[in-house]
Coordinates of C-alpha atoms in Angstrom, one line a residue:
X1 CA 98.9 80.8 92.9
X2 CA 101.0 77.9 94.2
X3 CA 99.7 76.1 97.3
X4 CA 101.4 73.4 99.5
X5 CA 99.0 71.0 101.2
X6 CA 100.5 69.1 104.1
X7 CA 98.0 66.4 105.0
X8 CA 98.7 62.7 106.0
X9 CA 95.2 61.5 105.1
X10 CA 95.9 60.6 101.4
X11 CA 92.3 60.6 100.3
X12 CA 91.7 64.0 101.9
X13 CA 94.9 65.4 100.4
X14 CA 94.0 64.1 96.9
X15 CA 90.5 65.6 97.2
X16 CA 92.0 69.0 98.2
X17 CA 94.4 68.9 95.3
X18 CA 91.7 68.2 92.8
X19 CA 89.4 70.9 94.2
X20 CA 92.1 73.6 94.4
X21 CA 93.3 72.8 90.9
X22 CA 89.8 73.3 89.6
X23 CA 89.9 76.7 91.2
X24 CA 93.1 77.5 89.3
X25 CA 95.7 76.9 92.0
X26 CA 98.9 74.9 91.4
X27 CA 99.1 72.4 94.3
X28 CA 102.0 70.3 95.7
X29 CA 101.3 67.6 98.4
X30 CA 103.3 66.4 101.4
X31 CA 102.1 63.6 103.7
X32 CA 104.2 64.1 106.8
X33 CA 105.5 67.0 108.7
X34 CA 109.2 66.6 107.8
X35 CA 108.4 66.5 104.1
X36 CA 106.1 69.5 104.5
X37 CA 108.7 71.5 106.3
X38 CA 111.4 70.7 103.6
X39 CA 109.0 71.7 100.8
X40 CA 107.9 74.9 102.5
X41 CA 111.5 75.9 103.1
X42 CA 112.7 75.3 99.6
X43 CA 109.6 75.9 97.5
X44 CA 108.3 79.2 96.3
X45 CA 104.8 78.8 97.7
X46 CA 102.1 81.5 98.0
X47 CA 100.3 79.8 100.8
X48 CA 100.4 76.5 102.9
X49 CA 97.5 74.4 104.1
X50 CA 98.8 72.6 107.1
X51 CA 97.2 69.7 109.0
X52 CA 98.1 69.5 112.7
X53 CA 98.2 65.8 113.5
X54 CA 101.0 64.7 111.2
X55 CA 103.5 61.8 111.4
X56 CA 107.2 62.6 112.0
X57 CA 106.6 66.3 112.8
X58 CA 103.4 68.0 114.0
X59 CA 101.8 70.9 112.1
X60 CA 102.4 73.0 115.3
X61 CA 106.2 72.3 115.0
X62 CA 106.2 72.9 111.3
X63 CA 104.6 76.3 111.7
X64 CA 106.8 77.1 114.7
X65 CA 110.0 76.2 112.8
X66 CA 109.1 78.2 109.7
X67 CA 108.3 81.3 111.8
X68 CA 111.6 80.9 113.7
X69 CA 113.4 81.0 110.4
X70 CA 111.5 84.1 109.5
X71 CA 109.6 82.4 106.7
X72 CA 106.3 84.4 106.5
X73 CA 104.4 82.3 103.9
X74 CA 100.7 82.5 104.9
X75 CA 99.6 79.3 106.7
X76 CA 96.1 78.0 107.1
X77 CA 95.8 75.2 109.7
X78 CA 93.4 72.3 109.1
X79 CA 92.5 70.1 112.1
X80 CA 89.9 67.8 113.6
X81 CA 90.9 69.4 116.9
X82 CA 88.2 72.0 117.5
X83 CA 88.9 73.2 121.0
X84 CA 89.4 76.9 121.6
X85 CA 92.8 76.2 123.1
X86 CA 93.9 74.1 120.1
X87 CA 93.0 77.0 117.8
X88 CA 94.7 79.5 120.1
X89 CA 97.9 77.4 120.1
X90 CA 98.0 77.3 116.3
X91 CA 97.5 81.0 115.9
X92 CA 99.9 81.9 118.7
X93 CA 102.6 79.8 116.9
X94 CA 102.2 81.9 113.8
X95 CA 99.4 80.4 111.7
X96 CA 97.3 83.0 109.9
X97 CA 94.0 81.1 110.0
X98 CA 92.5 77.9 111.4
X99 CA 89.7 75.8 110.0
X100 CA 88.3 72.7 111.7
X101 CA 87.3 69.4 110.0
X102 CA 84.8 68.8 108.6
X103 CA 84.8 72.0 106.7
X104 CA 83.0 73.8 103.9
X105 CA 85.1 73.6 100.8
X106 CA 83.6 77.0 99.7
X107 CA 84.8 78.5 103.0
X108 CA 88.2 77.0 102.6
X109 CA 88.7 78.6 99.2
X110 CA 87.4 81.9 100.4
X111 CA 89.7 81.9 103.3
X112 CA 92.7 81.0 101.1
X113 CA 91.9 83.9 98.8
X114 CA 91.5 86.3 101.8
X115 CA 94.9 85.3 103.1
X116 CA 96.5 85.8 99.7
X117 CA 95.0 89.3 99.5
X118 CA 96.4 90.2 102.9
X119 CA 99.8 88.8 102.3
X120 CA 102.4 91.5 102.7
X121 CA 99.9 94.1 101.4
X122 CA 100.7 93.2 97.8
X123 CA 97.6 91.2 96.9
X124 CA 94.7 93.6 96.1
X125 CA 91.2 92.2 96.0
X126 CA 90.9 93.1 92.3
X127 CA 94.0 93.1 90.1
X128 CA 94.3 95.8 87.4
X129 CA 96.5 96.8 84.6
X130 CA 95.2 99.9 82.9
X131 CA 91.6 99.1 82.0
X132 CA 92.2 95.3 82.3
X133 CA 90.9 94.0 85.6
X134 CA 90.7 90.5 87.2
X135 CA 88.7 89.7 90.3
X136 CA 89.9 86.4 91.7
X137 CA 87.0 86.0 94.2
X138 CA 84.3 86.5 91.5
X139 CA 86.4 84.8 88.8
X140 CA 85.7 87.7 86.5
X141 CA 87.9 89.5 83.9
X142 CA 87.0 92.7 82.2
X143 CA 88.5 95.0 79.7
X144 CA 86.9 98.4 80.3
X145 CA 83.1 97.7 80.3
X146 CA 83.6 94.4 78.5
X147 CA 83.5 91.1 80.4
X148 CA 85.9 88.4 79.0
X149 CA 85.2 84.7 79.4
X150 CA 88.3 82.6 80.1
X151 CA 88.9 78.9 80.8
X152 CA 90.3 78.0 84.3
X153 CA 93.8 77.6 82.9
X154 CA 93.7 80.9 81.0
X155 CA 92.4 82.6 84.2
X156 CA 95.2 81.2 86.3
X157 CA 97.8 82.3 83.7
X158 CA 96.4 85.8 83.5
X159 CA 96.2 86.1 87.3
X160 CA 99.8 85.0 87.7
X161 CA 101.0 87.5 85.1
X162 CA 99.0 90.3 86.5
X163 CA 100.4 89.7 90.0
X164 CA 103.8 90.0 88.4
X165 CA 102.9 92.9 86.1
X166 CA 105.8 94.7 84.4
X167 CA 108.1 91.8 85.4
X168 CA 109.6 89.4 83.0
X169 CA 108.4 85.9 83.9
X170 CA 110.1 82.8 82.4
X171 CA 108.3 79.8 80.9
X172 CA 109.7 77.7 83.7
X173 CA 108.2 80.0 86.4
X174 CA 104.9 79.9 84.7
X175 CA 104.9 76.1 84.4
X176 CA 105.7 75.8 88.1
X177 CA 103.0 78.2 89.3
X178 CA 100.2 77.7 86.8
X179 CA 100.7 74.1 85.5
X180 CA 102.1 72.7 88.8
X181 CA 104.9 70.8 86.9
X182 CA 108.2 71.1 85.2
X183 CA 107.5 68.1 82.9
X184 CA 105.0 69.8 80.7
X185 CA 106.3 70.9 77.2
X186 CA 107.2 74.6 77.7
X187 CA 105.6 75.3 74.3
X188 CA 102.2 74.9 76.1
X189 CA 102.9 78.3 77.7
X190 CA 103.3 79.9 74.3
X191 CA 100.0 78.4 73.2
X192 CA 98.1 79.7 76.2
X193 CA 99.6 83.1 75.9
X194 CA 98.3 83.1 72.4
X195 CA 94.8 82.2 73.6
X196 CA 94.9 85.0 76.1
X197 CA 96.1 87.6 73.5
X198 CA 93.1 86.7 71.3
X199 CA 90.8 87.4 74.2
X200 CA 92.2 90.3 76.2
X201 CA 94.3 92.2 73.6
X202 CA 93.4 91.6 70.0
X203 CA 89.7 92.6 70.1
X204 CA 90.6 95.9 71.8
X205 CA 93.8 96.7 69.8
X206 CA 96.0 96.3 72.8
X207 CA 99.4 94.7 73.5
X208 CA 99.4 93.9 77.2
X209 CA 100.9 90.4 76.8
X210 CA 104.4 91.0 75.6
X211 CA 107.1 88.4 74.5
X212 CA 110.6 89.1 75.7
X213 CA 112.8 87.1 73.5
X214 CA 115.0 84.5 75.2
X215 CA 113.5 85.5 78.6
X216 CA 109.8 84.9 78.8
X217 CA 106.7 87.1 79.0
X218 CA 105.7 90.4 80.5
X219 CA 102.3 91.8 81.2
X220 CA 102.3 95.6 80.8
X221 CA 101.2 97.4 84.0
X222 CA 99.4 100.0 81.9
X223 CA 97.3 97.4 80.2
X224 CA 99.1 97.7 76.9

C-alpha cells in the first residue's frame, strides 16, 4: 500500500519511511504542508500520515482543503499537541485518526492497517482469492491449510495484486505501489511475479498469477 508521510522533522520522517517500508508499505515524503497538499492531490495514495505543525501550511489546513475538494483519502494525524481540543479539531476537520508524539510504532502500524481496512468498505481484514488467503495484520499467507512463507517484498506484491484481484495491473503501477519508484528496472516485477508463482501456484497446480501480454498481470479472483 502506498503511504504519504507529511512531516517536517526530517529525522522523524526518515525513520517513519524506513519502518513503514520494512512493513511492506511504499512511502513518499513531504516536508511542508504545501508540498504535502500537492502530493496528496495528485498522487494515488492509500493513506496519509500528516503532522500538524508544518511550515508553509498547517496539517489542519491540509486536511481541511483535501476534504473541501472531496478527497477522502484516509488521514492519520501525528502531533506533539496532546490536548483534547487539539485532537477534536483534527477529527472535526476530517482526519480519520489522531496519534500523539511520542507514539508506539507498533500502534502506528496497527492504526494504519485498521484505517486501510475501513476505507470505503473495500479493505477486508483478510484478503482471499479462492483458497488463497492473505492476512495483512498477521503477515500470514495460506493456500488452503498450507502456510506459505514470503519475503516482505513478495508479501507486498501479493497483497497489492489481491486487493486488485481480477484487474489487469501494469508493471508501472506495481513499481509505484510496491517498489515506491519509477526508476527501478521494470523487469524486477517479472522476476518477483516468478518468485510468487513458485510459492503460491506451482506447488498446488494453480494459475492465480496470470500474465496479460502487453498490459501487465492479473490475479484471478477464484485463486486460479
